[in-house]
Amino acid sequence: MSTSTTPSPVSTGAGGTTFEHKVQTEFVCLMISGGKARIERFEDGYLIDNISFQARYRNVETDDMVVTFKPKNGITSRIFAQMKLKIRLTNNTLFNEVIKGFWGDYNNVAVFNKVNDVFAIIMGEPTSMDIYNNTTYLLDRARRCIDHVDFLQKVTAYNNMTELFNTFKNAVEEAKGSSVSDQELWGFLKGVYVISYDYNSDVSRDKRNIIQFLDTAKRRVQGLESASSVWNNLLARVIDDNFKAGVINSDFVFEKYPSLIEWFDPNLTEINPIKHAIDKYKIGMEETILSETSNIDEGIKTLLIQSMEEVYTKLVSIDLDSIKKFLKMYQHPRGSDSNISYDGVGELYELLTYINCKIKNWSIQSYDIANLQLIEEGKSGWLQLIYSMRKNTFPMIIMDLGINLYEKTPYKNYFDHRWIIENANTDLDNENLCEICGIGYDFPFSKILIDYGKVRKIGVFDDVPKDENSYLDLGSIKICCAKCIRKLRESENVQILQDSLRGVLIGD
């Protein structure tokens, strides 16, 4: 760890707030554990090498935190972060000051690499979720466009992007002292990210998530120190080195806290792909629920956020082998152990969040005809959760699984349990077999064979013992699409939401 004789951040007016220190501590946790930063381009294969605090002494204007990643393919990348607990993403003095610092570093080749490095505005909870969402959309759109002409066309096509575009343009021109070309501005915006943390809240979800993460590592090695104690000690270390304008790396942390070596030894720690998938998905899910334009009842918002945390804790604690067995029965087409994919895990997390609002006692299973067990008031029920990897239609999914299930369990009504299907193609009304939004109520499997199989007989069903082979023994499908489950958040109140969930999951 290196330090500087530079005056303390407090004396220079950059005194770190509790919010700033807690965000920095989260990054320290990510560094020592091999975790991933909340910036998409740094998710795969990027490991944090060191973190600089209050780096003004290095002639860096964006000085609250500089995160340096270990070289990947011989290239080193960095995040230059400015942290502002309360900042409005509008034309105002504080916002313009942050952009001025970004612009100064952006044009300093001794400090910033325009290809490999990025900037991040790290802020507290937004005062306007709409402006926050639109800002992240604008910046993401800049990164996805092929050139500045394409970007400007996208901006002008959406009214809510034009004002934000002008806000950034005015701030950059104020920083530059002259006009900025569209190409210059596009190049700059591609490297800007905005990230929100709720560490200023007394019931911070971000703090709870990182402590749960630490606790998972503790349980794996049966550590004696509590996760909260580790967090507090790391926070104290960050505060101290923030005042010294210091640089922290993993070796320095492990030197101070040798017990953590066992917790986070990269040779022992395997990154949990389930947690990784959920962490990516839950950000957008939470923003949707809390959006000012969502019109979701406040009681339902509170219930959903609480349920998100409960399901998150439960899913990330399930051993990976059990998850893999479940995924084989969840994903369609059903694959093999040698071809495991984690597609649909985020959607599973969202679906379970809604189910958990009504039934807390659930468990994932890996049976052929059902993969989610529900227990309420001592009674057990089952669901078949299905994620369409290829976005097939309901009839295609039912025909394929129906034949495969029949071959394994002939003469058994494998539609005994309701199927909830996610990511299916429901563009055509006559193929939407959802009981709620489609034509699927009490829909016999025989009609699937006749209407969609285009035949009166399919060989595998020839021996069904019914007059004229009507296939009635095969039963009727009971299917709901996951979209209808999610739409229940539009219910008037919590009681109606839970009653509706009960009707879908258990029946009237």
Coordinates of C-alpha atoms in Angstrom, one line a residue:
M1 CA 0.0 0.0 0.0
S2 CA 1.4 3.4 -1.0
T3 CA 0.6 6.7 0.6
S4 CA 1.3 10.4 -0.1
T5 CA 2.2 13.5 1.8
T6 CA -0.7 15.2 0.0
P7 CA -3.0 17.0 2.6
S8 CA -5.9 14.9 3.8
P9 CA -9.0 14.8 1.7
V10 CA -10.9 16.6 4.5
S11 CA -8.5 19.6 4.4
T12 CA -8.7 19.9 0.6
G13 CA -12.5 19.9 0.7
A14 CA -13.0 16.4 -0.7
G15 CA -13.9 14.9 2.7
G16 CA -15.4 11.5 2.0
T17 CA -18.9 11.0 3.3
T18 CA -20.1 7.8 4.9
F19 CA -21.8 7.0 1.5
E20 CA -18.5 7.4 -0.3
H21 CA -16.6 5.2 2.1
K22 CA -19.2 2.4 2.0
V23 CA -19.2 2.3 -1.8
Q24 CA -15.4 2.1 -1.7
T25 CA -15.6 -0.7 0.8
E26 CA -17.9 -2.6 -1.5
F27 CA -15.2 -2.3 -4.3
V28 CA -12.6 -3.6 -1.8
C29 CA -14.8 -6.6 -1.1
L30 CA -15.1 -7.2 -4.9
M31 CA -11.3 -6.9 -5.2
I32 CA -10.4 -9.5 -2.6
S33 CA -13.1 -11.9 -3.7
G34 CA -12.7 -11.7 -7.5
G35 CA -16.2 -10.2 -7.7
K36 CA -17.5 -8.2 -10.6
A37 CA -18.0 -4.4 -10.9
R38 CA -21.5 -3.2 -11.8
I39 CA -20.4 -2.1 -15.3
E40 CA -21.3 -4.6 -18.0
R41 CA -18.0 -4.3 -20.0
F42 CA -16.0 -5.3 -16.9
E43 CA -18.0 -8.4 -16.0
D44 CA -16.3 -11.2 -17.8
G45 CA -12.6 -11.9 -17.0
Y46 CA -11.9 -8.5 -15.3
L47 CA -10.4 -8.7 -11.8
I48 CA -9.7 -5.6 -9.7
D49 CA -6.0 -5.2 -9.1
N50 CA -5.9 -2.1 -6.9
I51 CA -8.1 0.9 -5.8
S52 CA -6.8 4.5 -5.4
F53 CA -8.5 6.9 -3.1
Q54 CA -8.4 10.7 -3.4
A55 CA -6.0 10.5 -6.3
R56 CA -5.6 14.3 -6.9
Y57 CA -1.9 14.1 -6.1
R58 CA -1.5 12.0 -9.3
N59 CA -2.9 14.9 -11.4
V60 CA -6.2 13.1 -11.7
E61 CA -9.3 15.4 -11.6
T62 CA -11.8 12.5 -11.1
D63 CA -10.2 11.7 -7.8
D64 CA -12.7 10.0 -5.4
M65 CA -11.8 6.5 -6.6
V66 CA -9.7 5.0 -9.4
V67 CA -10.3 1.3 -9.9
T68 CA -7.5 -0.5 -11.8
F69 CA -8.1 -3.9 -13.3
K70 CA -5.5 -6.6 -13.8
P71 CA -4.3 -6.7 -17.4
K72 CA -6.5 -8.7 -19.7
N73 CA -4.9 -9.7 -23.0
G74 CA -2.1 -7.3 -22.1
I75 CA -4.3 -4.3 -21.6
T76 CA -5.0 -2.5 -18.4
S77 CA -8.4 -0.8 -17.9
R78 CA -9.6 1.6 -15.2
I79 CA -12.8 3.2 -13.8
F80 CA -12.5 6.8 -12.8
A81 CA -15.3 7.4 -10.3
Q82 CA -16.7 10.6 -8.8
M83 CA -19.1 10.0 -5.9
K84 CA -21.9 12.4 -5.1
L85 CA -24.5 11.3 -2.6
K86 CA -27.0 13.9 -3.8
I87 CA -26.6 14.9 -7.5
R88 CA -29.2 15.8 -10.0
L89 CA -28.6 14.6 -13.5
T90 CA -29.7 18.0 -14.8
N91 CA -28.1 21.3 -15.8
N92 CA -26.7 22.4 -12.4
T93 CA -23.4 23.5 -10.8
L94 CA -22.5 20.1 -9.2
F95 CA -23.3 18.1 -12.3
N96 CA -21.3 20.5 -14.5
E97 CA -18.3 20.3 -12.0
V98 CA -18.3 16.5 -12.3
I99 CA -18.4 16.6 -16.1
K100 CA -15.6 19.2 -16.1
G101 CA -13.4 16.8 -14.2
F102 CA -14.3 14.0 -16.5
W103 CA -13.5 16.2 -19.6
G104 CA -10.2 17.3 -18.1
D105 CA -9.0 13.7 -17.5
Y106 CA -10.5 12.5 -20.9
N107 CA -8.2 14.9 -22.7
N108 CA -5.1 14.1 -20.6
V109 CA -3.3 11.3 -22.4
A110 CA -1.0 10.9 -19.4
V111 CA -4.0 10.0 -17.2
F112 CA -6.8 8.5 -19.3
N113 CA -7.0 6.0 -22.2
K114 CA -10.0 6.7 -24.3
V115 CA -10.3 3.1 -25.5
N116 CA -9.8 1.2 -22.3
D117 CA -10.8 3.5 -19.4
V118 CA -14.3 4.7 -18.4
F119 CA -15.8 7.3 -16.1
A120 CA -18.5 6.6 -13.5
I121 CA -20.9 9.0 -11.6
I122 CA -21.6 7.1 -8.5
M123 CA -24.7 8.5 -6.7
G124 CA -27.1 7.9 -4.0
E125 CA -30.8 7.0 -4.6
P126 CA -32.0 9.2 -7.5
T127 CA -34.5 12.0 -6.7
S128 CA -36.1 11.1 -10.1
M129 CA -36.0 7.5 -11.2
D130 CA -37.3 8.5 -14.6
I131 CA -34.3 10.9 -15.2
Y132 CA -31.9 8.3 -13.9
N133 CA -33.3 5.5 -16.1
N134 CA -33.4 7.8 -19.2
T135 CA -29.8 8.9 -18.5
T136 CA -28.5 5.3 -18.3
Y137 CA -30.5 4.5 -21.5
L138 CA -28.9 7.5 -23.3
L139 CA -25.4 6.5 -22.3
D140 CA -26.0 2.9 -23.1
R141 CA -27.4 3.9 -26.5
A142 CA -24.2 5.8 -27.2
R143 CA -22.2 2.7 -26.6
R144 CA -24.4 0.6 -28.9
C145 CA -24.4 3.0 -31.9
I146 CA -22.0 2.5 -34.7
D147 CA -21.1 6.2 -35.1
H148 CA -22.2 9.7 -34.0
V149 CA -24.7 9.9 -36.9
D150 CA -26.5 6.8 -35.8
F151 CA -26.4 8.0 -32.2
L152 CA -28.0 11.4 -33.0
Q153 CA -30.7 9.7 -35.0
K154 CA -31.6 7.6 -31.9
V155 CA -31.5 10.7 -29.7
T156 CA -33.9 12.7 -31.9
A157 CA -36.2 9.7 -32.2
Y158 CA -37.0 9.8 -28.4
N159 CA -38.2 13.0 -26.8
N160 CA -37.0 12.0 -23.4
M161 CA -33.4 11.6 -24.6
T162 CA -33.1 15.0 -26.3
E163 CA -33.1 17.1 -23.1
L164 CA -30.6 14.8 -21.4
F165 CA -28.4 14.9 -24.5
N166 CA -28.4 18.7 -24.4
T167 CA -27.6 18.6 -20.6
F168 CA -24.4 16.7 -21.3
K169 CA -23.6 18.8 -24.3
N170 CA -23.9 22.1 -22.4
A171 CA -21.8 20.7 -19.5
V172 CA -19.1 19.5 -21.9
E173 CA -19.0 22.8 -23.8
E174 CA -18.8 24.7 -20.5
A175 CA -15.8 22.5 -19.5
K176 CA -14.2 22.9 -22.9
G177 CA -14.8 26.6 -23.1
S178 CA -16.0 26.3 -26.7
S179 CA -18.5 24.3 -28.9
V180 CA -18.1 20.5 -29.1
S181 CA -18.6 18.5 -32.2
D182 CA -21.2 15.7 -32.3
Q183 CA -18.4 13.2 -32.9
E184 CA -16.4 14.4 -29.9
L185 CA -19.5 14.3 -27.7
W186 CA -20.4 10.8 -28.8
G187 CA -16.9 9.6 -28.2
F188 CA -17.0 11.0 -24.7
L189 CA -20.4 9.8 -23.7
K190 CA -19.5 6.2 -24.7
G191 CA -17.2 6.1 -21.7
V192 CA -19.5 7.6 -19.1
Y193 CA -21.6 5.4 -16.7
V194 CA -24.1 6.4 -14.0
I195 CA -24.5 4.0 -11.1
S196 CA -26.8 4.3 -8.1
Y197 CA -26.2 2.8 -4.6
D198 CA -28.5 3.1 -1.6
Y199 CA -25.8 3.2 1.1
N200 CA -27.4 6.4 2.4
S201 CA -30.5 4.4 3.5
D202 CA -30.9 3.0 7.0
V203 CA -32.2 -0.2 5.4
S204 CA -29.6 -0.3 2.6
R205 CA -30.2 -3.2 0.2
D206 CA -26.7 -2.8 -1.2
K207 CA -25.1 -3.2 2.2
R208 CA -27.3 -6.2 3.0
N209 CA -26.3 -7.8 -0.3
I210 CA -22.6 -7.4 0.3
I211 CA -22.8 -8.7 3.9
Q212 CA -24.8 -11.7 2.6
F213 CA -22.0 -12.3 0.1
L214 CA -19.4 -12.1 2.9
D215 CA -21.5 -14.4 5.0
T216 CA -21.6 -17.0 2.2
A217 CA -17.8 -17.0 2.1
K218 CA -17.7 -17.3 5.9
R219 CA -19.9 -20.4 5.9
R220 CA -17.9 -22.0 3.1
V221 CA -14.8 -22.0 5.2
Q222 CA -16.5 -22.0 8.6
G223 CA -14.9 -18.7 9.5
L224 CA -15.2 -17.5 13.1
E225 CA -15.5 -13.8 12.4
S226 CA -19.0 -12.5 11.5
A227 CA -19.6 -11.0 8.1
S228 CA -20.7 -7.7 9.7
S229 CA -17.5 -7.5 11.6
V230 CA -15.4 -8.0 8.5
W231 CA -17.5 -5.3 6.7
N232 CA -16.9 -2.9 9.6
N233 CA -13.1 -3.6 9.7
L234 CA -12.8 -3.1 6.0
L235 CA -14.8 0.1 6.2
A236 CA -12.5 1.4 8.9
R237 CA -9.5 0.6 6.8
V238 CA -11.0 2.4 3.8
I239 CA -11.7 5.5 5.9
D240 CA -8.1 5.5 7.2
D241 CA -6.6 5.1 3.7
N242 CA -9.0 7.6 2.2
F243 CA -7.6 10.2 4.6
K244 CA -4.1 9.2 3.6
A245 CA -4.9 9.4 -0.1
G246 CA -3.8 5.8 -0.4
V247 CA -3.8 2.8 -2.7
I248 CA -5.2 -0.6 -1.6
N249 CA -4.6 -4.0 -3.2
S250 CA -5.5 -7.5 -2.1
D251 CA -2.1 -8.2 -0.6
F252 CA -2.4 -5.2 1.7
V253 CA -5.9 -6.3 2.9
F254 CA -4.7 -9.8 3.5
E255 CA -1.7 -8.6 5.4
K256 CA -3.9 -6.6 7.7
Y257 CA -6.5 -9.4 8.0
P258 CA -4.8 -12.8 7.4
S259 CA -8.0 -14.7 8.3
L260 CA -9.6 -13.4 5.1
I261 CA -7.0 -15.3 2.9
E262 CA -8.9 -18.5 3.5
W263 CA -12.2 -16.8 2.8
F264 CA -11.1 -15.4 -0.6
D265 CA -8.2 -17.4 -1.8
P266 CA -8.8 -17.4 -5.6
N267 CA -7.6 -21.0 -5.8
L268 CA -10.4 -22.0 -3.5
T269 CA -13.2 -19.6 -4.3
E270 CA -15.4 -20.4 -7.3
I271 CA -17.5 -17.5 -8.6
N272 CA -21.2 -18.5 -8.1
P273 CA -22.7 -18.2 -11.6
I274 CA -26.2 -18.1 -10.2
K275 CA -25.4 -15.1 -8.0
H276 CA -23.6 -13.5 -11.0
A277 CA -26.7 -14.0 -13.2
I278 CA -29.1 -12.7 -10.6
D279 CA -27.0 -9.7 -9.7
K280 CA -27.1 -8.6 -13.3
Y281 CA -30.9 -9.1 -13.6
K282 CA -32.0 -7.7 -10.3
I283 CA -30.8 -4.1 -11.0
G284 CA -33.3 -3.6 -13.8
M285 CA -36.0 -5.5 -12.0
E286 CA -35.7 -3.3 -8.9
E287 CA -35.7 -0.1 -11.0
T288 CA -38.9 -1.3 -12.7
I289 CA -40.6 -1.8 -9.4
L290 CA -39.5 1.5 -7.9
S291 CA -40.0 3.6 -11.0
E292 CA -42.1 6.7 -10.4
T293 CA -44.1 5.9 -13.5
S294 CA -44.9 2.3 -12.5
N295 CA -48.2 3.2 -10.7
I296 CA -47.6 0.2 -8.4
D297 CA -49.3 0.3 -5.1
E298 CA -46.8 1.3 -2.4
G299 CA -47.7 -1.8 -0.3
I300 CA -47.0 -4.0 -3.2
K301 CA -43.7 -2.3 -3.9
T302 CA -42.6 -2.9 -0.4
L303 CA -43.7 -6.5 -0.5
L304 CA -41.9 -7.2 -3.8
I305 CA -38.6 -5.6 -2.7
Q306 CA -38.7 -7.6 0.5
S307 CA -39.5 -10.8 -1.5
M308 CA -36.6 -10.0 -3.8
E309 CA -34.2 -10.1 -0.9
E310 CA -35.7 -13.3 0.6
V311 CA -35.5 -15.2 -2.8
Y312 CA -32.0 -13.8 -3.5
T313 CA -30.7 -15.2 -0.1
K314 CA -32.4 -18.5 -0.7
L315 CA -31.2 -19.1 -4.3
V316 CA -27.6 -18.1 -3.8
S317 CA -27.3 -20.5 -0.9
I318 CA -28.5 -23.5 -2.8
D319 CA -25.6 -25.8 -3.8
L320 CA -24.6 -25.5 -7.5
D321 CA -25.2 -29.2 -8.3
S322 CA -28.8 -28.9 -7.2
I323 CA -29.3 -25.8 -9.3
K324 CA -27.8 -27.6 -12.4
K325 CA -30.2 -30.5 -12.0
F326 CA -33.1 -28.1 -11.7
L327 CA -32.0 -26.2 -14.8
K328 CA -32.1 -29.4 -16.9
M329 CA -35.8 -29.6 -16.1
Y330 CA -36.4 -25.8 -16.3
Q331 CA -34.8 -25.0 -19.7
H332 CA -36.4 -26.1 -22.9
P333 CA -35.2 -28.0 -24.9
R334 CA -34.0 -30.1 -22.1
G335 CA -30.2 -30.5 -22.3
S336 CA -27.5 -32.6 -20.8
D337 CA -25.1 -32.2 -17.9
S338 CA -22.3 -31.5 -20.4
N339 CA -24.1 -28.5 -21.9
I340 CA -25.2 -26.5 -18.8
S341 CA -26.3 -22.9 -19.5
Y342 CA -27.5 -20.3 -17.0
D343 CA -29.9 -18.7 -19.4
G344 CA -33.2 -17.9 -17.7
V345 CA -31.8 -17.7 -14.2
G346 CA -32.7 -14.0 -13.9
E347 CA -36.2 -14.7 -15.1
L348 CA -36.5 -17.6 -12.6
Y349 CA -35.5 -15.2 -9.8
E350 CA -38.2 -12.7 -10.9
L351 CA -40.9 -15.4 -11.1
L352 CA -39.9 -16.8 -7.7
T353 CA -40.1 -13.3 -6.2
Y354 CA -43.8 -13.2 -7.1
I355 CA -44.5 -16.7 -5.9
N356 CA -42.7 -15.9 -2.7
C357 CA -45.1 -13.0 -2.1
K358 CA -47.8 -15.6 -1.3
I359 CA -46.0 -18.8 -0.5
K360 CA -42.7 -18.6 1.4
N361 CA -42.2 -22.4 1.7
W362 CA -41.0 -23.4 -1.8
S363 CA -38.1 -25.5 -3.0
I364 CA -36.7 -26.3 -6.5
Q365 CA -36.7 -29.9 -7.5
S366 CA -35.6 -31.9 -10.6
Y367 CA -38.4 -34.3 -11.4
D368 CA -39.6 -34.9 -15.0
I369 CA -43.2 -33.6 -14.5
A370 CA -42.7 -30.9 -11.9
N371 CA -39.7 -28.9 -10.6
L372 CA -41.1 -26.5 -7.9
Q373 CA -42.7 -27.7 -4.7
L374 CA -45.0 -25.4 -2.8
I375 CA -46.1 -26.0 0.8
E376 CA -48.8 -23.9 2.4
E377 CA -50.7 -24.7 5.6
G378 CA -49.2 -28.2 5.6
K379 CA -50.4 -29.0 2.1
S380 CA -48.0 -29.7 -0.8
G381 CA -48.5 -28.6 -4.4
W382 CA -46.3 -28.7 -7.5
L383 CA -45.6 -26.5 -10.5
Q384 CA -43.6 -27.1 -13.7
L385 CA -41.5 -24.0 -14.5
I386 CA -40.2 -23.8 -18.0
Y387 CA -37.9 -21.3 -19.7
S388 CA -37.9 -21.4 -23.5
M389 CA -34.3 -21.1 -24.7
R390 CA -35.4 -20.7 -28.3
K391 CA -38.5 -18.7 -27.7
N392 CA -40.7 -21.4 -29.1
T393 CA -44.5 -21.3 -29.1
F394 CA -46.6 -23.0 -26.5
P395 CA -47.7 -25.8 -28.8
M396 CA -44.1 -26.5 -29.8
I397 CA -43.0 -26.7 -26.2
I398 CA -46.0 -28.8 -25.2
M399 CA -45.7 -31.2 -28.1
D400 CA -41.9 -31.7 -27.5
L401 CA -42.2 -32.2 -23.7
G402 CA -45.4 -34.1 -24.0
I403 CA -43.8 -36.8 -26.2
N404 CA -40.6 -36.9 -24.1
L405 CA -42.6 -37.3 -20.9
Y406 CA -44.9 -39.9 -22.3
E407 CA -42.0 -42.0 -23.4
K408 CA -40.8 -42.0 -19.8
T409 CA -44.1 -42.3 -18.0
P410 CA -46.8 -43.8 -20.4
Y411 CA -50.5 -43.5 -19.4
K412 CA -49.7 -40.9 -16.7
N413 CA -51.3 -37.5 -16.8
Y414 CA -48.2 -35.4 -16.8
F415 CA -50.4 -32.3 -17.0
D416 CA -51.5 -32.8 -13.5
H417 CA -49.5 -29.8 -12.4
R418 CA -49.7 -26.3 -13.8
W419 CA -47.0 -25.3 -16.2
I420 CA -45.7 -21.7 -16.0
I421 CA -43.8 -20.9 -19.1
E422 CA -41.3 -18.0 -19.6
N423 CA -39.9 -16.5 -22.8
A424 CA -42.4 -18.3 -25.1
N425 CA -43.5 -16.8 -28.4
T426 CA -47.1 -15.7 -28.0
D427 CA -47.4 -13.4 -31.1
L428 CA -50.3 -15.4 -32.6
D429 CA -53.5 -15.5 -30.5
N430 CA -54.3 -19.1 -31.6
E431 CA -51.0 -20.3 -30.3
N432 CA -51.3 -18.5 -26.9
L433 CA -52.4 -21.3 -24.6
C434 CA -52.2 -19.3 -21.4
E435 CA -55.2 -19.8 -19.2
I436 CA -55.3 -16.1 -18.3
C437 CA -54.4 -14.1 -21.4
G438 CA -54.9 -16.8 -24.1
I439 CA -57.2 -19.7 -25.1
G440 CA -55.8 -22.4 -22.9
Y441 CA -58.4 -22.9 -20.2
D442 CA -59.1 -26.7 -19.9
F443 CA -57.3 -27.3 -23.2
P444 CA -57.0 -31.1 -23.9
F445 CA -53.6 -32.4 -25.0
S446 CA -55.4 -34.3 -27.7
K447 CA -56.3 -31.0 -29.3
I448 CA -52.7 -30.1 -29.4
L449 CA -51.9 -33.3 -31.3
I450 CA -54.7 -32.8 -33.8
D451 CA -54.5 -29.0 -34.3
Y452 CA -50.8 -28.5 -34.1
G453 CA -49.4 -32.0 -34.8
K454 CA -51.5 -31.9 -38.1
V455 CA -52.1 -35.6 -37.7
R456 CA -54.8 -37.9 -36.2
K457 CA -52.2 -40.2 -34.8
I458 CA -48.6 -39.9 -33.6
G459 CA -46.8 -43.2 -33.3
V460 CA -45.6 -42.8 -29.7
F461 CA -49.3 -42.5 -28.6
D462 CA -50.7 -45.5 -30.6
D463 CA -51.1 -47.7 -27.6
V464 CA -53.2 -45.3 -25.5
P465 CA -56.2 -47.5 -24.5
K466 CA -59.1 -45.4 -25.7
D467 CA -61.7 -45.9 -28.4
E468 CA -60.4 -44.5 -31.7
N469 CA -57.3 -43.4 -29.8
S470 CA -58.7 -40.0 -28.6
Y471 CA -55.8 -39.5 -26.2
L472 CA -58.1 -38.3 -23.4
D473 CA -56.1 -40.3 -20.9
L474 CA -53.3 -37.8 -21.5
G475 CA -55.2 -35.0 -19.8
S476 CA -55.7 -31.3 -20.2
I477 CA -53.0 -28.7 -20.1
K478 CA -53.0 -26.1 -17.3
I479 CA -50.6 -23.3 -18.5
C480 CA -49.9 -19.8 -17.4
C481 CA -47.4 -17.5 -19.0
A482 CA -44.9 -15.7 -16.7
K483 CA -46.0 -12.4 -18.1
C484 CA -49.4 -12.8 -16.5
I485 CA -47.6 -13.5 -13.2
R486 CA -45.6 -10.3 -13.4
K487 CA -48.7 -8.3 -14.4
L488 CA -50.2 -9.1 -11.0
R489 CA -48.1 -6.3 -9.6
E490 CA -50.7 -4.0 -11.1
S491 CA -53.2 -5.3 -8.5
E492 CA -54.9 -2.6 -6.4
N493 CA -53.5 -3.8 -3.1
V494 CA -51.4 -6.5 -1.4
Q495 CA -54.5 -8.7 -0.5
I496 CA -55.7 -8.8 -4.1
L497 CA -52.2 -9.6 -5.3
Q498 CA -51.9 -12.5 -2.9
D499 CA -55.4 -13.8 -3.7
S500 CA -54.7 -13.7 -7.4
L501 CA -51.4 -15.5 -6.9
R502 CA -53.1 -18.2 -4.9
G503 CA -55.6 -18.7 -7.7
V504 CA -52.9 -19.1 -10.3
L505 CA -50.5 -21.2 -8.2
I506 CA -52.9 -23.4 -6.2
G507 CA -56.3 -23.0 -7.8
D508 CA -59.6 -21.6 -6.6

